[in-house]
Coordinates of C-alpha atoms and ligand atoms in Angstrom, one line a residue:
X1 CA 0.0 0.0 0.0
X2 CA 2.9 2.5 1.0
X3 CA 5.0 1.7 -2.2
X4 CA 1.6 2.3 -3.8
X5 CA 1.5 5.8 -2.6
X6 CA 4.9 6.8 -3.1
X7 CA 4.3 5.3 -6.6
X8 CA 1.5 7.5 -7.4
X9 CA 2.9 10.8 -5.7
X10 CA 6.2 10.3 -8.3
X11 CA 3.5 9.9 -11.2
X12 CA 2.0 13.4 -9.9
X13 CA 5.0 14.5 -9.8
X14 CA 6.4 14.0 -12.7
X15 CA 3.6 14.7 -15.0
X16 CA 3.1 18.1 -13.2
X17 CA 6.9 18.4 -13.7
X18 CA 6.3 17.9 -17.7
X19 CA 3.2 19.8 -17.8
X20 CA 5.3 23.0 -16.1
X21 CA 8.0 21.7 -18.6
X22 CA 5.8 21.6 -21.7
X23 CA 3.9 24.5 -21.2
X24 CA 3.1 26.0 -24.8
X25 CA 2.6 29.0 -26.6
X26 CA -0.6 29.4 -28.9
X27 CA 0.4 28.4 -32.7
X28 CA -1.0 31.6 -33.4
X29 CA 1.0 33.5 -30.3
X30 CA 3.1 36.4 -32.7
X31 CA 6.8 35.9 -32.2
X32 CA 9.1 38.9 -33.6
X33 CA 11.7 40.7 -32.7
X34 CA 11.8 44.9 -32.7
X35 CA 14.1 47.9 -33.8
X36 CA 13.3 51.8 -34.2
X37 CA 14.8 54.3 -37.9
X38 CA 17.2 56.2 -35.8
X39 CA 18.6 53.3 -34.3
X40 CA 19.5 51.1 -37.3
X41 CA 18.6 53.0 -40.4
X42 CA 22.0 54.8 -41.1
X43 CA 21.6 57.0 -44.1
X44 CA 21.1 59.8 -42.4
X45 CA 20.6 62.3 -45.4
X46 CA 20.7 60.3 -48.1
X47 CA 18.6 60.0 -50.9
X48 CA 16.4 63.4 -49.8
X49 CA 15.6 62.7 -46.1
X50 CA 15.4 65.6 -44.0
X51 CA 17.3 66.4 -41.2
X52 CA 15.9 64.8 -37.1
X53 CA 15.9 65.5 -33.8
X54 CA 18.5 62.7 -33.4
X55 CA 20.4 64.2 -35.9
X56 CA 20.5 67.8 -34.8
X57 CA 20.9 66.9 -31.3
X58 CA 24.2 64.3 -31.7
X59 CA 25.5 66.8 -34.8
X60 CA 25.4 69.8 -32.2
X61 CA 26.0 68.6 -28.4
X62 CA 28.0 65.7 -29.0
X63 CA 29.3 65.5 -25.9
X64 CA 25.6 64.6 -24.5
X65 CA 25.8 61.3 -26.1
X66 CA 28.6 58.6 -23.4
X67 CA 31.1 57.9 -26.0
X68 CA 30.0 60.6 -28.3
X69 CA 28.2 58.9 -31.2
X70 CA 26.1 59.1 -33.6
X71 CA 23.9 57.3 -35.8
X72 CA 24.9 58.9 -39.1
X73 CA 25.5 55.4 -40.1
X74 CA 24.7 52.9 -37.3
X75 CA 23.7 49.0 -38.8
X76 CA 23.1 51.0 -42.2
X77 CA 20.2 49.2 -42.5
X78 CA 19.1 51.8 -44.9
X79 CA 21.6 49.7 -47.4
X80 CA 21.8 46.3 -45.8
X81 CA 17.3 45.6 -45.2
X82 CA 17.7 42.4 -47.2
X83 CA 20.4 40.9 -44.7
X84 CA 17.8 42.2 -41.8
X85 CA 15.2 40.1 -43.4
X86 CA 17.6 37.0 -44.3
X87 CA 18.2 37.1 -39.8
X88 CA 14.5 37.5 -39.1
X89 CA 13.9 34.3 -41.3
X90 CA 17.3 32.9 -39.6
X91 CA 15.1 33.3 -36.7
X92 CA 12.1 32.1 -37.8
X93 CA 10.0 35.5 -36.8
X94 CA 6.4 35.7 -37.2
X95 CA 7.0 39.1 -37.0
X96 CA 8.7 42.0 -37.7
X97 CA 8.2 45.4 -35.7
X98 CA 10.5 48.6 -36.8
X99 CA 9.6 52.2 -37.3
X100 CA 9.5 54.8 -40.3
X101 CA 11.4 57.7 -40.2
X102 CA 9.3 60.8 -40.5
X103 CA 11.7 63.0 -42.3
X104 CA 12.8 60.4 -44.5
X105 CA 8.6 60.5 -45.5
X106 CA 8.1 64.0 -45.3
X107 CA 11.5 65.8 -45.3
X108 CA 10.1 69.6 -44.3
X109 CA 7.5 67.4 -41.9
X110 CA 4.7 68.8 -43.3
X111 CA 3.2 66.4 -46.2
X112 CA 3.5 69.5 -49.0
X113 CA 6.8 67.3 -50.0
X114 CA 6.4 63.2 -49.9
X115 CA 9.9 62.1 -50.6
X116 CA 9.7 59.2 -53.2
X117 CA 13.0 57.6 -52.3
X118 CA 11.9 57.2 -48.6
X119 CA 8.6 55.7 -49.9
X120 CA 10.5 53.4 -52.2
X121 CA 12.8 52.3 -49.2
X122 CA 9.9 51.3 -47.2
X123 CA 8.0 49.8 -49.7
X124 CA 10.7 47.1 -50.8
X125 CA 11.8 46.8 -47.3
X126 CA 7.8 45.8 -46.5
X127 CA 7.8 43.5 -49.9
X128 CA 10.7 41.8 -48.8
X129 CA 9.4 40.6 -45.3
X130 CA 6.1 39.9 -47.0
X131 CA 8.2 37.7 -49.5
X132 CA 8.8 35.2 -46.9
X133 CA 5.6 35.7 -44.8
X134 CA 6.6 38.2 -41.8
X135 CA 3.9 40.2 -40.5
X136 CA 4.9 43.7 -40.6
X137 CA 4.2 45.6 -37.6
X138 CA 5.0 49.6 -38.4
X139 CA 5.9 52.0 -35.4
X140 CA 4.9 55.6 -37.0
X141 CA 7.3 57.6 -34.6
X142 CA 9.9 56.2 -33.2
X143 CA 11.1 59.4 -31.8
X144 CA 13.2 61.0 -34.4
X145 CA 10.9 64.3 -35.1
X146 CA 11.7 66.4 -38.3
X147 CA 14.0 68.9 -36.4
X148 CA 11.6 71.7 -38.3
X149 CA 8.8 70.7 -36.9
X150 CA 10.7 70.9 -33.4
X151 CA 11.9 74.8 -34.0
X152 CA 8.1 75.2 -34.1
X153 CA 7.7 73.3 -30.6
X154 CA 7.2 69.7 -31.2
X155 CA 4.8 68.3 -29.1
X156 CA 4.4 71.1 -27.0
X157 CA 2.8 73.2 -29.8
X158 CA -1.3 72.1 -30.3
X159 CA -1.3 72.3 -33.5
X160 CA 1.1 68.8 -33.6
X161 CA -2.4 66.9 -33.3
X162 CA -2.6 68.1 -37.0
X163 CA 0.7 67.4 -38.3
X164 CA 0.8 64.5 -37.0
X165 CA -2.3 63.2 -38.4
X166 CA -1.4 64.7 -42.1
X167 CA 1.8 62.3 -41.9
X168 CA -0.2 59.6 -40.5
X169 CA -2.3 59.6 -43.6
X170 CA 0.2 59.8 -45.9
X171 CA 1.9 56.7 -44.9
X172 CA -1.6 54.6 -44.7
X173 CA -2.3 55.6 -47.9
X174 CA 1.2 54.4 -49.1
X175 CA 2.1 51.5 -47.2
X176 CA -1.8 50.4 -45.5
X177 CA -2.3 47.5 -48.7
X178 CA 0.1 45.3 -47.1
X179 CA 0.7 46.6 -43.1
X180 CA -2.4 46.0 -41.2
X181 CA -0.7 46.6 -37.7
X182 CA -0.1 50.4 -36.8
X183 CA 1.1 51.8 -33.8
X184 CA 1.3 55.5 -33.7
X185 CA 3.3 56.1 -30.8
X186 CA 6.5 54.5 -29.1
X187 CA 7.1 55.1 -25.7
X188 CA 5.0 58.4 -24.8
X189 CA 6.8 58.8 -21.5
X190 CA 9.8 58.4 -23.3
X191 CA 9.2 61.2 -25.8
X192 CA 7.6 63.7 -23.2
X193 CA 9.1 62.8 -20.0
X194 CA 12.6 62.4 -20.6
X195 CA 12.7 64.6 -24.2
X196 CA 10.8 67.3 -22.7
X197 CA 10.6 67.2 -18.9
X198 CA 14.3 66.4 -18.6
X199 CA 17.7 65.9 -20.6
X200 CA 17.5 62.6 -21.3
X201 CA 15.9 61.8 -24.8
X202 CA 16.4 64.5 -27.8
X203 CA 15.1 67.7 -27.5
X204 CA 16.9 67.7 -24.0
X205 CA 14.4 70.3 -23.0
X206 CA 14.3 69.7 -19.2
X207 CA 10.8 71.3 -18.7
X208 CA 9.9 68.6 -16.7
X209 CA 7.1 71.0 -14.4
X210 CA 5.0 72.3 -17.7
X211 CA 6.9 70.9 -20.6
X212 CA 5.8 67.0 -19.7
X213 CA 2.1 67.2 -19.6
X214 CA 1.9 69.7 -22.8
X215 CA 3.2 67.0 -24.1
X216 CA 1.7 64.5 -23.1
X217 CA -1.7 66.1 -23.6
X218 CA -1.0 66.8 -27.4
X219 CA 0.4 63.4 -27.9
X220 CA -2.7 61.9 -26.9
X221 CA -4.5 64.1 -29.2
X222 CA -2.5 63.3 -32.3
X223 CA -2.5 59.4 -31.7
X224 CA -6.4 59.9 -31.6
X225 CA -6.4 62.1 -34.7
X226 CA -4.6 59.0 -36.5
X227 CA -6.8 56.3 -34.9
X228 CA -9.7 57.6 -36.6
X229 CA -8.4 58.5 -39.3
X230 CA -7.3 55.1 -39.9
X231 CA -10.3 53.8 -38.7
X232 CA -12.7 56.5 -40.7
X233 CA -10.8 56.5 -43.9
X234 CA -8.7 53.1 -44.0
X235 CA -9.3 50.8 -42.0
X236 CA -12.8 50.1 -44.3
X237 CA -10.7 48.8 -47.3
X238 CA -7.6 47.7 -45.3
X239 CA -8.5 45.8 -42.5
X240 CA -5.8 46.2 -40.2
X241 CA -5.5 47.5 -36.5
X242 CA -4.2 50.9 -34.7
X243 CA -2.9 51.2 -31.2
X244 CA -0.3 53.0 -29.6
X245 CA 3.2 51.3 -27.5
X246 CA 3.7 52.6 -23.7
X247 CA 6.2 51.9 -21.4
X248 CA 5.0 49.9 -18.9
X249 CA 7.0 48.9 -16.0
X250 CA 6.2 47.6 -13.2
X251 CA 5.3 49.7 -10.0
X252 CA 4.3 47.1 -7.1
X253 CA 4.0 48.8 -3.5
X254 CA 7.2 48.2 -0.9
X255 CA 5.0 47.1 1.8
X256 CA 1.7 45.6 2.1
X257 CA 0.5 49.3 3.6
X258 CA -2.5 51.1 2.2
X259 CA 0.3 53.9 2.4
X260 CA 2.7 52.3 0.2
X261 CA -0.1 50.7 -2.0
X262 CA -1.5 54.3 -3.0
X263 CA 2.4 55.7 -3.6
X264 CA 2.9 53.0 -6.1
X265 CA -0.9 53.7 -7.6
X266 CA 0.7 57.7 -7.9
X267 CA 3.7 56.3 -9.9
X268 CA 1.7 53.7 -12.3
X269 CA -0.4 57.0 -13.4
X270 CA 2.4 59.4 -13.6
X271 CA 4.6 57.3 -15.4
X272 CA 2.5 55.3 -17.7
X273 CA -1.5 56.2 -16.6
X274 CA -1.4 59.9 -18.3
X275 CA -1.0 57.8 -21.6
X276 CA -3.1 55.1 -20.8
X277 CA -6.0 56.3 -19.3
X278 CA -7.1 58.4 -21.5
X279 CA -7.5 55.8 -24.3
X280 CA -7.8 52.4 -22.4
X281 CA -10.1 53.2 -19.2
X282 CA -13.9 53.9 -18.8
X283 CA -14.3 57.5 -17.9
X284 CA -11.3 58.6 -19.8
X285 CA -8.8 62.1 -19.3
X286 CA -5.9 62.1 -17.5
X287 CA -5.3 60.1 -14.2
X288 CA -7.9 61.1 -11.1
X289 CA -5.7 60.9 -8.1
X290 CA -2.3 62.4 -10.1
X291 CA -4.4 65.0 -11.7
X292 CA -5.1 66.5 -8.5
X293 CA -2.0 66.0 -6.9
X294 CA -0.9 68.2 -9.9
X295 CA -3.7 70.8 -9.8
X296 CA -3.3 71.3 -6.2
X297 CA 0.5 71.4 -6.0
X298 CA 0.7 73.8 -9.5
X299 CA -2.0 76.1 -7.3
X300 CA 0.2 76.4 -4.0
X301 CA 3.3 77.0 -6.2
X302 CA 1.2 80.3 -7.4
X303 CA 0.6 79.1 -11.1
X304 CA -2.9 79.9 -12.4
X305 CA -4.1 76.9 -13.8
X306 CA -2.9 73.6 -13.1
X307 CA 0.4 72.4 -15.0
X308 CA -1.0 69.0 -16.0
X309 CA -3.8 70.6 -18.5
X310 CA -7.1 69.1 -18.7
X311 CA -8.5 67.8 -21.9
X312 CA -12.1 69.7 -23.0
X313 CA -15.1 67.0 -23.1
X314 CA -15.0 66.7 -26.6
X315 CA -11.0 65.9 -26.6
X316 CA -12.0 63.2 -23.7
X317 CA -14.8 61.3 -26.2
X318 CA -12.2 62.0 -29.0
X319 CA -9.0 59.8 -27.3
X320 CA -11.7 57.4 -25.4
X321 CA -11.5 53.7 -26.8
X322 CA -9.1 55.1 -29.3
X323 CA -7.1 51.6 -29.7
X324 CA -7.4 48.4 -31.1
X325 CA -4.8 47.1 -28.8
X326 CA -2.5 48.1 -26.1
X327 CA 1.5 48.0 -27.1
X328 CA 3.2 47.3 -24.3
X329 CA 6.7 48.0 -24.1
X330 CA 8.6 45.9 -20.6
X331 CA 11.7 45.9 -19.1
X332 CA 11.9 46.3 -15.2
X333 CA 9.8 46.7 -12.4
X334 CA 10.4 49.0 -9.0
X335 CA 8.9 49.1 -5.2
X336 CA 7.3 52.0 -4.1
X337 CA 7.2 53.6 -0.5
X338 CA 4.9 56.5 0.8
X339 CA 7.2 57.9 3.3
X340 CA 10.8 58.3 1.3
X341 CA 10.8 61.4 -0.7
X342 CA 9.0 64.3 0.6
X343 CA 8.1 67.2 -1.5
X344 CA 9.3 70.8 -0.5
X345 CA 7.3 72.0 -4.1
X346 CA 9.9 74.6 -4.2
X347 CA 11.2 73.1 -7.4
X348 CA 8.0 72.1 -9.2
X349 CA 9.1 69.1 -11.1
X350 CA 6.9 65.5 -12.0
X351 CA 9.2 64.1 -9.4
X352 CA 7.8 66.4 -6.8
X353 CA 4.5 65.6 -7.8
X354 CA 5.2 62.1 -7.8
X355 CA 6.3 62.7 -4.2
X356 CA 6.9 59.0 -3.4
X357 CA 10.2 56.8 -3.0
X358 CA 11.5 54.3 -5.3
X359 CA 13.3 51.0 -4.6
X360 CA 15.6 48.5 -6.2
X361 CA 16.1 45.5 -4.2
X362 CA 20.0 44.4 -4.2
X363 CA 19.1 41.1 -5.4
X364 CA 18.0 42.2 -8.5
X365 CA 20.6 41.7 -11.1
X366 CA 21.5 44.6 -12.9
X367 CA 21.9 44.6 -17.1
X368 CA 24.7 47.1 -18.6
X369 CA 22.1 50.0 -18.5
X370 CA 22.0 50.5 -15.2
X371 CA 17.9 51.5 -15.3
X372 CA 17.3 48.1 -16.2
X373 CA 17.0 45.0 -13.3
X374 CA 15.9 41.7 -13.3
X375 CA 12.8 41.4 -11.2
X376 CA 10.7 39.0 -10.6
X377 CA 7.2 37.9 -12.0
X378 CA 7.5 41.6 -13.7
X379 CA 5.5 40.9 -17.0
X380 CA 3.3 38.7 -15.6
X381 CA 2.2 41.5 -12.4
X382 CA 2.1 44.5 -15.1
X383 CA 0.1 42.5 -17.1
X384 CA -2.2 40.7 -15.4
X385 CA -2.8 44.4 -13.6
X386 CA -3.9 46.2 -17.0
X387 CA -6.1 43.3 -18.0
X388 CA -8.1 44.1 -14.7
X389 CA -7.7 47.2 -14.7
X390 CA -8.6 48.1 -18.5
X391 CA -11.3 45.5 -19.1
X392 CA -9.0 43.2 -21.0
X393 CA -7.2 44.3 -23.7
X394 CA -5.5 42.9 -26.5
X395 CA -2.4 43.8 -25.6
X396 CA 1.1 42.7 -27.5
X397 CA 4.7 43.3 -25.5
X398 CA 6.4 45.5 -28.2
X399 CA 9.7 45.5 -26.4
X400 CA 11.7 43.4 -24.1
X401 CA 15.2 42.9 -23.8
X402 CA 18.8 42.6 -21.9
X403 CA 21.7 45.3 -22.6
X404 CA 25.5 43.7 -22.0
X405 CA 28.4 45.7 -22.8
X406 CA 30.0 47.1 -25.8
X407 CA 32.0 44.6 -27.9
X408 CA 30.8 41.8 -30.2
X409 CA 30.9 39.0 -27.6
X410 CA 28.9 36.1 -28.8
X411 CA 28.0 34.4 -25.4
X412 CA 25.0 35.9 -23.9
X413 CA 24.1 34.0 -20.7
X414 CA 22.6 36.5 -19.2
X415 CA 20.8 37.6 -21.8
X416 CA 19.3 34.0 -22.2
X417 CA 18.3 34.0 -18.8
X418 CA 16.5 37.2 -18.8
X419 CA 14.8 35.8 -21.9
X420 CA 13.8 32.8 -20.3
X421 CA 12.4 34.2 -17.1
X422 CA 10.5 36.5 -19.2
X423 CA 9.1 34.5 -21.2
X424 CA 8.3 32.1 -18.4
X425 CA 6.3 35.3 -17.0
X426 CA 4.1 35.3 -20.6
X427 CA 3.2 31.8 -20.1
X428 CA 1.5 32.6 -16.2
X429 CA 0.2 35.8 -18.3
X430 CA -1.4 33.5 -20.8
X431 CA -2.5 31.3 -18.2
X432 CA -3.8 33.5 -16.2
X433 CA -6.0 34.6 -18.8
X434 CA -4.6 37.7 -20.3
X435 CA -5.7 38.7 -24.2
X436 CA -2.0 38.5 -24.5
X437 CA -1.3 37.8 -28.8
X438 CA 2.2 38.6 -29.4
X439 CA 6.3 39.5 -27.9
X440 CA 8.5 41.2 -29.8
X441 CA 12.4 41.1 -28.4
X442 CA 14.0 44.1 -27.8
X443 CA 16.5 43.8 -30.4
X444 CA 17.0 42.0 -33.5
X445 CA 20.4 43.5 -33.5
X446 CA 23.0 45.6 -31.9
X447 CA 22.1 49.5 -32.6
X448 CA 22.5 52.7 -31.1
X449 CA 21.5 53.0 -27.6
X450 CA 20.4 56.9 -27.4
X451 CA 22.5 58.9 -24.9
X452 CA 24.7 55.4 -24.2
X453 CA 25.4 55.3 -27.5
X454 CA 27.2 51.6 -28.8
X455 CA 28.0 51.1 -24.9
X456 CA 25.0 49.2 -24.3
X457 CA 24.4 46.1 -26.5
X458 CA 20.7 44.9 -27.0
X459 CA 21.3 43.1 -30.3
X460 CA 20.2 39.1 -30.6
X461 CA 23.1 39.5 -33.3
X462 CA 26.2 41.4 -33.0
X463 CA 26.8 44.2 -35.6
X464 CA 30.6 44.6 -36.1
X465 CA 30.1 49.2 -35.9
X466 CA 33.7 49.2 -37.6
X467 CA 33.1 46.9 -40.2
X468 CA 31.8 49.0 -43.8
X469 CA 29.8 46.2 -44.2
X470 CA 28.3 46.1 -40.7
X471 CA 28.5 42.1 -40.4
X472 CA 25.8 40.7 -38.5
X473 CA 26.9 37.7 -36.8
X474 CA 24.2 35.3 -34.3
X475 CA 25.0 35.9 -30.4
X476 CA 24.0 32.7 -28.2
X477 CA 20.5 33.9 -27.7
X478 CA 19.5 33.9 -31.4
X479 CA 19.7 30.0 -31.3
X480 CA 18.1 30.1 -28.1
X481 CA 15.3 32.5 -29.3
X482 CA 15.3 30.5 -32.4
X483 CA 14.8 27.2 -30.5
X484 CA 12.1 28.5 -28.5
X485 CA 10.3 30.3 -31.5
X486 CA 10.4 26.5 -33.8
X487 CA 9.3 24.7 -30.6
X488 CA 6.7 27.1 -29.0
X489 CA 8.0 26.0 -25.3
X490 CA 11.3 27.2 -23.6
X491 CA 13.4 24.1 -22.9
X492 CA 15.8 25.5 -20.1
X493 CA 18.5 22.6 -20.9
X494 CA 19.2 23.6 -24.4
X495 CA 22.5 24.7 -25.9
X496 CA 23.4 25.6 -29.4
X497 CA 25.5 22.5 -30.6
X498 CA 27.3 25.0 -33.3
X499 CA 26.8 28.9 -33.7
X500 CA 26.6 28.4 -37.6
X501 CA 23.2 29.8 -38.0
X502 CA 21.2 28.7 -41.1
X503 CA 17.3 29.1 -42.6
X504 CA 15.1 26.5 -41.7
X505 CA 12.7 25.1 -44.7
X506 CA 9.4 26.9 -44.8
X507 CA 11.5 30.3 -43.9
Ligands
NOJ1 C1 12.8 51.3 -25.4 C2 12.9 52.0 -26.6 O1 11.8 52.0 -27.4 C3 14.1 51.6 -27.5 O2 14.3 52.6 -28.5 C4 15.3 51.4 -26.6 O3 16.5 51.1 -27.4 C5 15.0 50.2 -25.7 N1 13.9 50.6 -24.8 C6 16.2 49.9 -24.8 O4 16.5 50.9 -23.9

């Protein structure tokens, strides 16, 4: 009877060992792999394309950038697109998600001038992932503004709502036959936060009290202008889908205190909720509780209106369910505690309006970006919180991904294991129930990291920077990505036998 018992409790416990073992992804769970113009493209005036942000700002304050860089030429991706789509098949993607450089479209910025070479680029760059049967996910800004349109104010002038939606049309009309997923937007904090609220993203504006939420508020705007747009005029004889990318870490309380619990609640809408709210939740506008920690703070520093500005009822009904899905871009998570920072309001700031303090446990190991730590469970509580939250979105993870340091070194452990964790996290996301349809990896190859330059490596394939011919060349984690992609399971035991990468049939 005992040896019965033990018998049977191995049984269990092996099968629930193969079932943890054998989870799987859905057959038709997108797998792709992401990268942004700036960062690859190279070519930065060639063949008509206007001048960027990205270019005005490493052309004139070099020294902002850590080893003083540039991506005049990057991967050149510009010239080498047909070796890009010869790795993604490598890979075995599903998918492909990149982003179109708007002064390469519409060098002045304005759509008087379509440039016909940057149409061209894009169109056999498109026809060549289509050749082998990637889906083509397109990113319409990616950051790198037409540095005209930022002499004029950027996204701190209204009337970007309206430039933003002429460019938007122009590229459906040209490339919406064959790309039926859109997202208008990458990273809103990104672009207003640290472009325009501090000095960390071009146009280094550090206007982080007022500058922010102008932002923020006309980038809402001009993603809704798009959205219909797309969905008025397009989306009728195209078919396809339009939603925006945030950045959406996770913010879990340090303590189980109702203190603590409300300080992280602060920092999930000032960080991610002033772009997500207003599109994604049921009453719509900016976040309640942050919006009047902003009013009242804005009115006790002797402003006259609050910094963070309201949107007019009609602009609320306008951005309101102005998505077809939620891109969610995930790196890192953070614990928050009530009692750490205390605001003085002398220097109005979002920090000071954040008012709350932010932890990284020691434990957590840290990637060669220092912002970016290993935590645990990360996609799985960020997601799992914005299906409840938000009524259960479609939501894809645009982004995700491990920096190690510069060089071409080929053996990526901990890169792999970041992967792994990560994408063990998906599976509990998926199990749990979450409308979650695709992961892109954060990136298909080395490229210029913003202000850390080439020092930070994010590439599943090393690009040789001093090369002419930018060789691409398979790190460790392609094969594993590659092996976890053909199989649709992560097996945590497997090891490349060779790193000679080639094309599987049917790629
Ligand atoms: C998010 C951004 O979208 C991308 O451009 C950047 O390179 C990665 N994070 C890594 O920092």
């Amino acid at each position: 009877m005992k040896l019965l018992v033990i018998l049977s409790l191995l049984v269990v416990a092996c099968h629930g060992l193969s079932v943890k073992q054998q989870r799987s992804f859905p057959s038709d769970f997108l797998f792709g792999c992401a990268t942004a113009s700036y960062q690859v493209e190279g070519a930065w005036n060639e063949d008509g394309k206007g001048e960027s942000i990205w270019d005005y700002l490493t052309h004139n304050n070099p020294g902002a950038v850590q080893d003083q860089s540039n991506a005049d030429i990057t991967a050149d991706s510009y010239h080498n697109y047909k070796r890009d789509v010869e790795m993604m098949r490598e890979l075995g993607l599903d998918a492909y998600r990149f982003s179109l450089s708007w002064s390469r479209i519409l060098p002045t910025g304005f759509a008087n001038e379509v440039n016909p070479k940057g149409i061209e680029y894009y169109n056999n760059f498109i026809d060549e992932m289509l050749k082998y049967g990637i889906t083509p996910m397109v990113t319409l800004y990616h950051w790198d503004l037409p540095q005209k349109l930022q002499e004029l104010g950027g996204l701190a002038n209204p009337l970007f709502a309206d430039w933003y939606e002429d460019y938007a049309r122009v590229v459906f009309e040209n490339f919406g036959d064959r790309v039926k997923h859109w997202i208008t937007f990458n990273e809103p904090r990104e672009i207003c936060y640290e472009g325009y609220g501090f000095d960390n993203k071009a146009p280094l504006l550090n206007s982080s009290a007022v500058g922010t939420y102008l932002c923020a508020k006309h980038l809402v705007l001009a993603h809704a202008n798009a959205y219909h747009a797309y969905n008025n005029d397009f989306k009728p004889t195209q078919g396809g889908v339009c939603g925006i990318t945030v950045s959406i870490n996770w913010f879990g309380p340090l303590t189980d205190s109702a203190e603590d619990e409300f300080a992280a609640e602060i920092a999930r809408q000032a960080e991610w909720g002033l772009y997500t709210e207003p599109i994604f939740s049921t009453e719509g506008g900016f976040p309640k509780e942050f919006s009047e920690r902003v009013a009242e703070k804005s009115a006790q520093q002797g402003y006259l209106w609050s910094r963070l500005p309201a949107f007019t009822e009609e602009e609320k009904a306008r951005a309101l369910g102005a998505s077809d899905f939620l891109g969610v871009n995930h790196y890192t998570s953070r614990l928050i505690s009530a009692t750490e920072y205390k605001s003085t309001g002398a220097v109005p700031s979002l920090v000071d309006d954040e008012d709350i303090g932010i932890y990284v446990p020691e434990d957590w190991p840290v990637a060669q970006s220092p912002w970016l730590v290993m935590a645990p469970d990360s996609i799985y509580n960020a997601l799992t919180h914005l299906h409840k939250k938000y009524n259960s979105p479609v939501i894809y993870i645009t982004e995700n991904g491990w920096s190690i340091g510069p060089g071409r070194d080929l053996i990526d452990d901990d890169r792999i294991t970041y992967y792994r964790a990560a994408l063990e996290s998906v599976l509990d996301t998926l199990d749990a129930g979450v409308n979650l349809k695709g992961y892109m990896a954060w990136s298909l190859m080395d490229n210029f990291e913003w202000l850390e330059g080439y020092t930070a490596r994010f590439g599943l394939y090393a690009v040789d920077f001093e090369d002419p011919a930018r060789t691409r060349t398979p790190r460790k984690s392609a094969f594993v990505y590659k092996h976890i992609i053909k199989n649709r399971y992560i097996d945590h035991e497997y090891e490349p036998e060779t790193m000679t990468m080639t094309i599987d049939e049917g790629n």
